[in-house]
mmCIF file of C-alpha atoms and ligand atoms in Angstrom:
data_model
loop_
_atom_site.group_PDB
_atom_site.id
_atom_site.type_symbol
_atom_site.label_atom_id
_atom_site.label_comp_id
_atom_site.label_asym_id
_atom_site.label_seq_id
_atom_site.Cartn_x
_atom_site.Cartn_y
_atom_site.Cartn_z
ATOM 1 C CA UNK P 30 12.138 -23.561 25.156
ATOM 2 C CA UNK P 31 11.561 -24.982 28.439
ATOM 3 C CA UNK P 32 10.068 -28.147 29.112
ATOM 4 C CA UNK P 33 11.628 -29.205 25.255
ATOM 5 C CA UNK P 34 13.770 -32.194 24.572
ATOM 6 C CA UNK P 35 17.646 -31.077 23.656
ATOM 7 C CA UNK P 36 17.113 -31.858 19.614
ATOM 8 C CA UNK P 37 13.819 -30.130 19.834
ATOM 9 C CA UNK P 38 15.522 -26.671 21.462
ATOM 10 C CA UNK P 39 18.292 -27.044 19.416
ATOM 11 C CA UNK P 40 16.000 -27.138 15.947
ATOM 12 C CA UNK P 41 13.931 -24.110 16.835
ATOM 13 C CA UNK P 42 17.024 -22.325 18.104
ATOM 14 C CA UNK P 43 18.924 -23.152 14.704
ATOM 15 C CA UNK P 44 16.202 -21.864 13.204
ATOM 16 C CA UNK P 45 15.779 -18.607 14.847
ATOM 17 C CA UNK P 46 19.560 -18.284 14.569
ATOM 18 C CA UNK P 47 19.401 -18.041 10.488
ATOM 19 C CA UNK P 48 16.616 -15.381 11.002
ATOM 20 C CA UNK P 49 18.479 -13.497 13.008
ATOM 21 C CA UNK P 50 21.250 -13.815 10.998
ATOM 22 C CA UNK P 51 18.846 -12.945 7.806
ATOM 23 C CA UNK P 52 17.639 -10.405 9.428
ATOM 24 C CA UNK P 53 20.858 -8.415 10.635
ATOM 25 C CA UNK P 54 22.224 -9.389 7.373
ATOM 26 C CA UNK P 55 19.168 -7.359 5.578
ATOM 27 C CA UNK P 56 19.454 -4.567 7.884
ATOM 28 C CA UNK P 57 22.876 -3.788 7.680
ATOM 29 C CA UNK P 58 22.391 -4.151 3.656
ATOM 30 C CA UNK P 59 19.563 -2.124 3.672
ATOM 31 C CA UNK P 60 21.667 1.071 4.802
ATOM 32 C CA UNK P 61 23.146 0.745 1.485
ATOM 33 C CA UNK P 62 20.622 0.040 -0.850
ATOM 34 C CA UNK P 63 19.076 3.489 -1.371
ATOM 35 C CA UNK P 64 22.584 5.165 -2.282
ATOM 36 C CA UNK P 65 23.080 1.798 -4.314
ATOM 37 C CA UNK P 66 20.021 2.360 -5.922
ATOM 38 C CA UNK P 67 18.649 -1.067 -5.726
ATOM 39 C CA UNK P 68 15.323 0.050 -5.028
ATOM 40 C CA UNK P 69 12.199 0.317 -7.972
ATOM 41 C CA UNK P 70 8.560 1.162 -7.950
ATOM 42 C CA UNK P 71 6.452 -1.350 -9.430
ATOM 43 C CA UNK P 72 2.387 -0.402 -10.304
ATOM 44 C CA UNK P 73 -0.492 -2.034 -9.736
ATOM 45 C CA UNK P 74 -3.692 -0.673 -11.189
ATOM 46 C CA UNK P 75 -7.348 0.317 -10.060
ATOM 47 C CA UNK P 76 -9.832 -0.723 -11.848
ATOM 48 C CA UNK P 77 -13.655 0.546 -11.834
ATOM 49 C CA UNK P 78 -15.870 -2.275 -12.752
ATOM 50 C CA UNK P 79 -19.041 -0.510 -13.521
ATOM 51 C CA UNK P 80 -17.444 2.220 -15.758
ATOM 52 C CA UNK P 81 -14.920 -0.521 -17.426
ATOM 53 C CA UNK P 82 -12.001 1.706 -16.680
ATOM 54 C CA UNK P 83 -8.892 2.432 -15.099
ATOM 55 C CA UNK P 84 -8.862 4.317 -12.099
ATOM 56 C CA UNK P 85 -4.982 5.115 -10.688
ATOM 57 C CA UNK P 86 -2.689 3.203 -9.725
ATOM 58 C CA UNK P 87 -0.558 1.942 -6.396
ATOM 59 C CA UNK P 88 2.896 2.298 -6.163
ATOM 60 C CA UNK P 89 4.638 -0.444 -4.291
ATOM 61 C CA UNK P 90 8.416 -0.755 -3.472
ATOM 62 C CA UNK P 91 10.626 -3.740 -4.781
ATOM 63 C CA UNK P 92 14.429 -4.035 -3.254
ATOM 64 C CA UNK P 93 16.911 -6.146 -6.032
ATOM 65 C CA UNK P 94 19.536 -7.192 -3.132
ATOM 66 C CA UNK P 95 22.518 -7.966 -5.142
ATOM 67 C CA UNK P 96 23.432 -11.850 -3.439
ATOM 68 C CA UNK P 97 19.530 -12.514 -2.190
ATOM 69 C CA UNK P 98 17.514 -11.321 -5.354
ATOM 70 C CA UNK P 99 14.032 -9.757 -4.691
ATOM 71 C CA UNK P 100 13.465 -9.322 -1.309
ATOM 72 C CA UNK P 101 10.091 -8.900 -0.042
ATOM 73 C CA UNK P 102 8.704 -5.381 1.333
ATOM 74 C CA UNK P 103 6.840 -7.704 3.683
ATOM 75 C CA UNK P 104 9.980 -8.097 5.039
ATOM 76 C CA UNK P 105 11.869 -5.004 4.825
ATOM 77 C CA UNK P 106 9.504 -2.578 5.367
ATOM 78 C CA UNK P 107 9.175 -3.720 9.205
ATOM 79 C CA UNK P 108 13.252 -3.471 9.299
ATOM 80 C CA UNK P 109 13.375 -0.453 7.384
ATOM 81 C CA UNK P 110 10.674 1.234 10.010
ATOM 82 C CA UNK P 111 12.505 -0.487 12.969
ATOM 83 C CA UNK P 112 15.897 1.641 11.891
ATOM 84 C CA UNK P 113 14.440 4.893 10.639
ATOM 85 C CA UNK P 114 15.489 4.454 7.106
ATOM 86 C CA UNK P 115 11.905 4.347 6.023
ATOM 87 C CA UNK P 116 11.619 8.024 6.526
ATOM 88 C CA UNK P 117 14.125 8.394 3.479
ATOM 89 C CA UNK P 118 13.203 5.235 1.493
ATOM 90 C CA UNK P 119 9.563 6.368 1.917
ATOM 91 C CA UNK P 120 10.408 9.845 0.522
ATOM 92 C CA UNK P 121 12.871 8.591 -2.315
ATOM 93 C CA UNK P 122 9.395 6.553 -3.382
ATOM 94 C CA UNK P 123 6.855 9.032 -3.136
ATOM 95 C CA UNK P 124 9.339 10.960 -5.348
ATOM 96 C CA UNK P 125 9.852 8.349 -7.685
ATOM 97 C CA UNK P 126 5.874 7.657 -7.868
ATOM 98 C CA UNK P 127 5.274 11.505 -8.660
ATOM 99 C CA UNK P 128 7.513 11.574 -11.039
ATOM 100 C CA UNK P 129 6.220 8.765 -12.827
ATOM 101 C CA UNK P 130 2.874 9.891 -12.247
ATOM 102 C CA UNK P 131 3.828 13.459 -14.106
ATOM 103 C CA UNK P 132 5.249 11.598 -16.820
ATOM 104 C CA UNK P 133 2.175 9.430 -17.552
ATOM 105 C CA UNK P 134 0.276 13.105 -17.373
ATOM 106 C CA UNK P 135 2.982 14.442 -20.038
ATOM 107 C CA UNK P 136 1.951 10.954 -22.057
ATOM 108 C CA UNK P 137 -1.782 11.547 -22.044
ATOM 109 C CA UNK P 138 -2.722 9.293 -19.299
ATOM 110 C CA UNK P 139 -4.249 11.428 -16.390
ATOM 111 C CA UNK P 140 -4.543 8.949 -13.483
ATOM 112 C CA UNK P 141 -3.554 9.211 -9.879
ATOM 113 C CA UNK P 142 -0.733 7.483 -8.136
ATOM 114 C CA UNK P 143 -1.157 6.159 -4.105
ATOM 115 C CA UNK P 144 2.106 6.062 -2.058
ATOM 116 C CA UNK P 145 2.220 3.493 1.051
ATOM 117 C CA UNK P 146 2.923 5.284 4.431
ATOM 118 C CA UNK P 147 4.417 3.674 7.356
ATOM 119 C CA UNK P 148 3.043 5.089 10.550
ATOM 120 C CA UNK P 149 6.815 6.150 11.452
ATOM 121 C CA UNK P 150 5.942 8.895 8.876
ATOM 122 C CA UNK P 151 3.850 10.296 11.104
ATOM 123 C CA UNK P 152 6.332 10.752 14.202
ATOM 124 C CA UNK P 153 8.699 12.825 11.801
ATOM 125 C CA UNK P 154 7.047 16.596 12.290
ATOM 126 C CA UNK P 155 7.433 17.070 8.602
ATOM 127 C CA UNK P 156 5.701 15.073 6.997
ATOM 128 C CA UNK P 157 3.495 17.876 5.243
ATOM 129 C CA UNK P 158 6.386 19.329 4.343
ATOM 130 C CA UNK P 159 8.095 16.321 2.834
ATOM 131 C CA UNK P 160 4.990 16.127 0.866
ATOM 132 C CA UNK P 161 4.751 19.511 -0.392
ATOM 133 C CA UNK P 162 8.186 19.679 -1.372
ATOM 134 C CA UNK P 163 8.023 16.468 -3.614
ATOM 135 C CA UNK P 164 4.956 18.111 -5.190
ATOM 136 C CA UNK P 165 6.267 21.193 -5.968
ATOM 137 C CA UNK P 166 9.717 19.411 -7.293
ATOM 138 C CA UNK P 167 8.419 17.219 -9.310
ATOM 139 C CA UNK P 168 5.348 19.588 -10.362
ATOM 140 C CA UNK P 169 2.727 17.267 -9.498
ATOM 141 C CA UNK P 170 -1.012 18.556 -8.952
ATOM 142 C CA UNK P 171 -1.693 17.109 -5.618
ATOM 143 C CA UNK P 172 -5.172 15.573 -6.204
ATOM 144 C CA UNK P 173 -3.236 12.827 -8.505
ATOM 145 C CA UNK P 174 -1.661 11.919 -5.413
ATOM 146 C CA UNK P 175 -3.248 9.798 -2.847
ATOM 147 C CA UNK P 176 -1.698 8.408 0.513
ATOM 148 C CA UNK P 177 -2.496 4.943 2.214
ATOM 149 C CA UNK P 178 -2.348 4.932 5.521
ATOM 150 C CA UNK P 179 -3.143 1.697 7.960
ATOM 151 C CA UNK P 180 -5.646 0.933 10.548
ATOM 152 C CA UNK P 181 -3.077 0.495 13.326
ATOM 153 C CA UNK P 182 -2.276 4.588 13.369
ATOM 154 C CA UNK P 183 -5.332 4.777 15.712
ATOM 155 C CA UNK P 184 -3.159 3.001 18.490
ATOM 156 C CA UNK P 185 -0.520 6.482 18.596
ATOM 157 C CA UNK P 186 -1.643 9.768 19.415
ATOM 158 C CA UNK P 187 -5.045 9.857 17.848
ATOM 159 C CA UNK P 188 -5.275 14.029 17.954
ATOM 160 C CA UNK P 189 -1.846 14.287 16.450
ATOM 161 C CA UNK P 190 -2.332 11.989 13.690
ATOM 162 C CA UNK P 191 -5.467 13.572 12.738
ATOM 163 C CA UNK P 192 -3.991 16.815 12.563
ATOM 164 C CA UNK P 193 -1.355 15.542 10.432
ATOM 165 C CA UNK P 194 -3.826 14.067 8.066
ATOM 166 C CA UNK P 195 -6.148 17.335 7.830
ATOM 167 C CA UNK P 196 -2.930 19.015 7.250
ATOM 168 C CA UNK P 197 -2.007 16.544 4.440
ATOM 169 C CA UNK P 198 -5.345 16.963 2.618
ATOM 170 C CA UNK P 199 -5.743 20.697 2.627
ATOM 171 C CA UNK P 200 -3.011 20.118 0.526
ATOM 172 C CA UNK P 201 -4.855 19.158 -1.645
ATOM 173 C CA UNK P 202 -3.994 15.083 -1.756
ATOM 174 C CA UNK P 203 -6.503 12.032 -1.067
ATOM 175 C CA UNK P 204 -6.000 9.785 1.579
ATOM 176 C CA UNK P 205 -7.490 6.312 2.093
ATOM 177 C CA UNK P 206 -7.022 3.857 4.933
ATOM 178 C CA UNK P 207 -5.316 0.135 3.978
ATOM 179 C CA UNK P 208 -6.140 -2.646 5.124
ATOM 180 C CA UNK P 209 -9.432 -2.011 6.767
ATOM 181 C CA UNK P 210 -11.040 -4.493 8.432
ATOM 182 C CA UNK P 211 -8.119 -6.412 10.019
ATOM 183 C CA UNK P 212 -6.441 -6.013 13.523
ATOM 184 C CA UNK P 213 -6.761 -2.827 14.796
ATOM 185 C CA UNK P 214 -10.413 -1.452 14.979
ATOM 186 C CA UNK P 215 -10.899 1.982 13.664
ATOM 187 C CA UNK P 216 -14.629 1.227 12.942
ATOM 188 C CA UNK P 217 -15.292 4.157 15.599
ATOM 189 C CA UNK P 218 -12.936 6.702 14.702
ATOM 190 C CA UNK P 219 -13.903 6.841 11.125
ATOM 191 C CA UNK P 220 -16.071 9.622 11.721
ATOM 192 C CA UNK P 221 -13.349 11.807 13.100
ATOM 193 C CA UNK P 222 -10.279 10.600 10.604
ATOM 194 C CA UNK P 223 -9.977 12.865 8.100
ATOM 195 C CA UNK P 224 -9.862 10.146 4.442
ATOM 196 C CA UNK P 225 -11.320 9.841 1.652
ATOM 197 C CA UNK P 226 -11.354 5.955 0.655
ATOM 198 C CA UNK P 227 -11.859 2.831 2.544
ATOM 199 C CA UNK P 228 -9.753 -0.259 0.991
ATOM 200 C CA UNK P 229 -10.909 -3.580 1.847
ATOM 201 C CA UNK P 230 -8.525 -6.252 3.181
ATOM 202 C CA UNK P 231 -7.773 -8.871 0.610
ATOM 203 C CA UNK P 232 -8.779 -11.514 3.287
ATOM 204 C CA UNK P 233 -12.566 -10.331 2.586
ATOM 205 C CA UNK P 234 -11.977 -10.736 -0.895
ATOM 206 C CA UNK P 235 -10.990 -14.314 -0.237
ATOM 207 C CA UNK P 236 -13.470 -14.909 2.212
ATOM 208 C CA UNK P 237 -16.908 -13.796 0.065
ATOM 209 C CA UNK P 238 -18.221 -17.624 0.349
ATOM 210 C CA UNK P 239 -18.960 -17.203 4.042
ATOM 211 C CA UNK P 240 -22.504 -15.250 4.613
ATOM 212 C CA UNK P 241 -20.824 -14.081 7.702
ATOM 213 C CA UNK P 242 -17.855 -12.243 5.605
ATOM 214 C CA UNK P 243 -20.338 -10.740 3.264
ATOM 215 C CA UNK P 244 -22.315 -9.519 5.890
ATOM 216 C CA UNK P 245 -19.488 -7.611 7.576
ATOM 217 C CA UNK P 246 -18.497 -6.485 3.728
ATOM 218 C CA UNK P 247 -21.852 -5.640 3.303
ATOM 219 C CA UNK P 248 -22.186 -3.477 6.218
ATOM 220 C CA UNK P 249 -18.875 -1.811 5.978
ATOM 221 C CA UNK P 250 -20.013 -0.657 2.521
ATOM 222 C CA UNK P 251 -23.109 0.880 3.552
ATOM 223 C CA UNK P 252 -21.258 3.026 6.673
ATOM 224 C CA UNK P 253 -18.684 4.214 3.806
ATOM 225 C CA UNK P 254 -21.670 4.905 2.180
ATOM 226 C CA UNK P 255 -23.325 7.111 4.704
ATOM 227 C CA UNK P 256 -20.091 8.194 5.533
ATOM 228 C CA UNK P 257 -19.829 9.346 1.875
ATOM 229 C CA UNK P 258 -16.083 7.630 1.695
ATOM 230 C CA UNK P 259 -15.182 5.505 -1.458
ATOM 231 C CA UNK P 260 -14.619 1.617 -1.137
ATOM 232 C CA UNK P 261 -11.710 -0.225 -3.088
ATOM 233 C CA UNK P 262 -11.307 -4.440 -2.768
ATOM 234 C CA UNK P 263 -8.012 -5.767 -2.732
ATOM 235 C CA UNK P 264 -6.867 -8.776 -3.778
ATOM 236 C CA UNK P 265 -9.606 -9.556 -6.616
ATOM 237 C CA UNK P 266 -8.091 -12.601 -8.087
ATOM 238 C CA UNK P 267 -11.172 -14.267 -10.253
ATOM 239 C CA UNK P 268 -14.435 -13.784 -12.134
ATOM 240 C CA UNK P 269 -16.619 -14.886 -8.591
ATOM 241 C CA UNK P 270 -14.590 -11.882 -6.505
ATOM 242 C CA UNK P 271 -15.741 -9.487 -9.081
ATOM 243 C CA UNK P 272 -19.359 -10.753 -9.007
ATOM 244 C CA UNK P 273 -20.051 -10.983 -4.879
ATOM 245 C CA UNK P 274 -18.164 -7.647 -4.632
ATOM 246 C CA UNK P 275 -20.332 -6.029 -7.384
ATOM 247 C CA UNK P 276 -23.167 -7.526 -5.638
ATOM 248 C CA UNK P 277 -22.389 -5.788 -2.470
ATOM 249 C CA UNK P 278 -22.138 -2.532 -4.042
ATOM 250 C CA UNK P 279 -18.124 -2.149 -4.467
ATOM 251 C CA UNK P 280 -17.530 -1.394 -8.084
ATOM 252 C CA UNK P 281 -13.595 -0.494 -7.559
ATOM 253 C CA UNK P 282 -11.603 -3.088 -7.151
ATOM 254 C CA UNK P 283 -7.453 -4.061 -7.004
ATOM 255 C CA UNK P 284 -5.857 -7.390 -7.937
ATOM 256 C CA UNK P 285 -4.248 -9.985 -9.851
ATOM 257 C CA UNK P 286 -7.504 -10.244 -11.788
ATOM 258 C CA UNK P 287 -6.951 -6.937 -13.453
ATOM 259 C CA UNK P 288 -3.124 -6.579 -13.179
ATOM 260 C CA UNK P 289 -0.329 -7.467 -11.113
ATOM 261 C CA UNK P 290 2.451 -4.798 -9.925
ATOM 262 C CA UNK P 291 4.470 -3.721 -13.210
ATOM 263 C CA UNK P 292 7.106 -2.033 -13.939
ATOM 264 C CA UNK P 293 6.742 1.353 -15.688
ATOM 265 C CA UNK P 294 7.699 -0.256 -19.302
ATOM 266 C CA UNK P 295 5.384 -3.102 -18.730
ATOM 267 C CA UNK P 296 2.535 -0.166 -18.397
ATOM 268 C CA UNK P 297 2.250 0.626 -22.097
ATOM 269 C CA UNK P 298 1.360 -3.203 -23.085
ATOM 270 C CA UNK P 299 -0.985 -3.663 -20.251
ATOM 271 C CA UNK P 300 -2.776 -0.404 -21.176
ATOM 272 C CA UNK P 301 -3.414 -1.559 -25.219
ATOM 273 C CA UNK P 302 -4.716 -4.865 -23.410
ATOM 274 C CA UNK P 303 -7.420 -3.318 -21.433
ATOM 275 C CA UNK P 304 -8.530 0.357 -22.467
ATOM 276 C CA UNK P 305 -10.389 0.448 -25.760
HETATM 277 P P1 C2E G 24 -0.412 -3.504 0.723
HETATM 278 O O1 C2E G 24 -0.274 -2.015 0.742
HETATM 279 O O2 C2E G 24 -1.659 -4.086 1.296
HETATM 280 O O3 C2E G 24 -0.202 -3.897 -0.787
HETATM 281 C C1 C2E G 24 -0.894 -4.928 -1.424
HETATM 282 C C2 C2E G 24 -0.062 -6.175 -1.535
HETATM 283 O O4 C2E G 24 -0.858 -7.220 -2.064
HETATM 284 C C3 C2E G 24 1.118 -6.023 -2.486
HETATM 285 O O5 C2E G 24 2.159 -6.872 -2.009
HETATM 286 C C4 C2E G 24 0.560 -6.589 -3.791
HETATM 287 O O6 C2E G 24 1.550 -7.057 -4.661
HETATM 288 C C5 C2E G 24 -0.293 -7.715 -3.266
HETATM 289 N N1 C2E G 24 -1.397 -8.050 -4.160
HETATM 290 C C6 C2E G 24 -2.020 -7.241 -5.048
HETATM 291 N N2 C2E G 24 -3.012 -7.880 -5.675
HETATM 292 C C7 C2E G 24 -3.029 -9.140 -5.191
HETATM 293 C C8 C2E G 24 -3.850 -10.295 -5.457
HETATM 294 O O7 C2E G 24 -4.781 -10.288 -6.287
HETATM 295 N N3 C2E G 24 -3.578 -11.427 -4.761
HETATM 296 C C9 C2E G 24 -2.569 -11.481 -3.847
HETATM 297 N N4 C2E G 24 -2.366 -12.638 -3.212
HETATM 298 N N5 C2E G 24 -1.790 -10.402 -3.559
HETATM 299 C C10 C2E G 24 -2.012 -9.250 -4.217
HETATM 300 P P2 C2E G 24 3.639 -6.311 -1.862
HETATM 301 O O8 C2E G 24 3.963 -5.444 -3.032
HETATM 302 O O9 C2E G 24 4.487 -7.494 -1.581
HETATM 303 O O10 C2E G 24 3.571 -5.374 -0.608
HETATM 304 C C11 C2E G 24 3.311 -5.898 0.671
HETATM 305 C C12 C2E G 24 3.124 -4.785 1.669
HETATM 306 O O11 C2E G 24 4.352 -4.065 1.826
HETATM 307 C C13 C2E G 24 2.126 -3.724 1.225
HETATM 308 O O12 C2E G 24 0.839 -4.188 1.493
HETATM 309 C C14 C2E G 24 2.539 -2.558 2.057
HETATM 310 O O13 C2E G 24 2.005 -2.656 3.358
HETATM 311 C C15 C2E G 24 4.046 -2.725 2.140
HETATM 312 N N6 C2E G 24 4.680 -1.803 1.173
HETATM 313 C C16 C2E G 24 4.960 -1.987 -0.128
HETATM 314 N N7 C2E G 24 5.547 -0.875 -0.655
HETATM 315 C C17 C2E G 24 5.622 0.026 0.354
HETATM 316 C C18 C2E G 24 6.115 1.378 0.461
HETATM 317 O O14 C2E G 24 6.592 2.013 -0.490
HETATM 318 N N8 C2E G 24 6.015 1.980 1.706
HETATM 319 C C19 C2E G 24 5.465 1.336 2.783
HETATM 320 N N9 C2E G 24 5.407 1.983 3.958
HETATM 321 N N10 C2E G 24 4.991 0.084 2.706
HETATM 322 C C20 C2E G 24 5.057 -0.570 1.510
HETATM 323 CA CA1 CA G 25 -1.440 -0.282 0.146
HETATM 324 CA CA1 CA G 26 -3.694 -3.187 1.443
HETATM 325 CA CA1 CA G 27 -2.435 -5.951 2.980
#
């Protein structure tokens, strides 16, 4: 704040004072809120655009704070990872999606369920374990589970994290890598990370008018190609995504367009909407 005029400093520093205060607030709260149970899953489908049908769906954490209403996991995740507690929030979900996932099986509706891992995950030593054992609790088959991972695991120990991964899939589960395509370059590793899908950024998806964006878009798909990984688009929002992404060859695709994140009773009404 040097160099600023008094009211100036004493705006931003009011400012920063409520999101501390926010913050600490949230944190402290957040110790609470798994044994409070204020957590839910909410899903958001997949959708395969050539076949005209429903490929999985994502599982995505939503915290009810009692006073502050939803809070966003764009916010709490990175407090939740800063503390530790996403090692057990992460597992209570990835519980909670399995089960679900079972229960749609049980239903008649065979369709796999992706869980969102936090790099923390992978500094825990157990993590195959943690897996397995929610498997084998909830009696899941492991190829209707998939794991997203992000980009920026390639900045912590490479080896280790690959190990981790190899050890995750011989499990039998499918792994694909969030978010690709933003900060952190993996475009080299991909060869040596063991995954199985490649999900675009939903700032491509919003940037298909610029030639440049499809030609990065374009290219990515072709290495996944020759790689022999699977591409999924985030963020499809209208009728021109879906046609510049088909264009380019991606034909699975995530987003408002198709579905927003529901809970589990909002499933059965979305499903009579769009499977025929
Ligand atoms: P993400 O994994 O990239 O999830 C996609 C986010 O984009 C979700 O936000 C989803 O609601 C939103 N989204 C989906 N379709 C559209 C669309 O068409 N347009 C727009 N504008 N947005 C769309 P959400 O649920 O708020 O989650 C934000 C991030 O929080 C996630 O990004 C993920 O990184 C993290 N997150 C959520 N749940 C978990 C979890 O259980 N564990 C971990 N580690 N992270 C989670
Ligand atoms: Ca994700
Ligand atoms: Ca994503
Ligand atoms: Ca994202």
């Amino acid at each position: 704040a040097k160099g600023l005029g008094k009211n100036q400093f004493c705006f931003y520093s009011d400012e920063m004072g409520l999101q501390l205060v926010r913050k600490m607030e949230l944190e402290k709260d957040l110790q609470l809120a798994l044994e409070n149970k204020q957590f839910f899953v909410v899903y958001q489908p997949k959708w395969n655009v050539k076949t005209s049908s429903l490929v999985g769906f994502e599982a995505l954490i939503r915290w009810e704070h009692p006073r502050l209403g939803l809070v966003s996991p764009g916010e709490f995740i990175q407090i939740a990872e800063g503390t530790g507690l996403i090692v057990p929030m992460t597992r209570w979900a990835l519980e909670e999606a399995c089960c679900q996932c079972k229960r749609w099986q049980l239903q008649g509706l065979e369709q796999p369920v992706s869980v969102n891992l936090s790099v923390r995950l992978f500094q825990t030593d157990s993590l195959q374990e943690i897996v397995r054992n929610v498997l084998d609790k909830v009696g899941l088959e492991p190829h209707l589970l998939e794991l997203e991972i992000t980009e920026s695991m390639v900045l912590y120990d490479i080896n280790d994290i690959i190990r981790q991964l190899q050890s995750l899939r011989e499990l039998g589960v499918r792994v694909s890598m969030d978010d690709f395509g933003t900060g952190y370059s993996s475009i080299g590793l991909l060869d040596r990370i063991p995954i199985d899908t490649l999900k675009l950024d939903r700032l491509f998806t919003n940037d298909l008018e610029s030639p440049s964006k499809r030609a990065i878009i374009n290219a990515i798909i072709m290495m996944a190609d020759h790689l022999q990984l699977d591409v999924i688009a985030e963020g499809v929002e209208t009728r021109e995504h879906i046609e510049f992404l088909t264009q380019l060859g991606c034909h699975v695709m995530q987003g408002y367009y198709y579905g927003k994140p529901m809970r589990d009773d909002e499933i059965g009404e979305w499903l009579k909407k769009h499977e025929h």
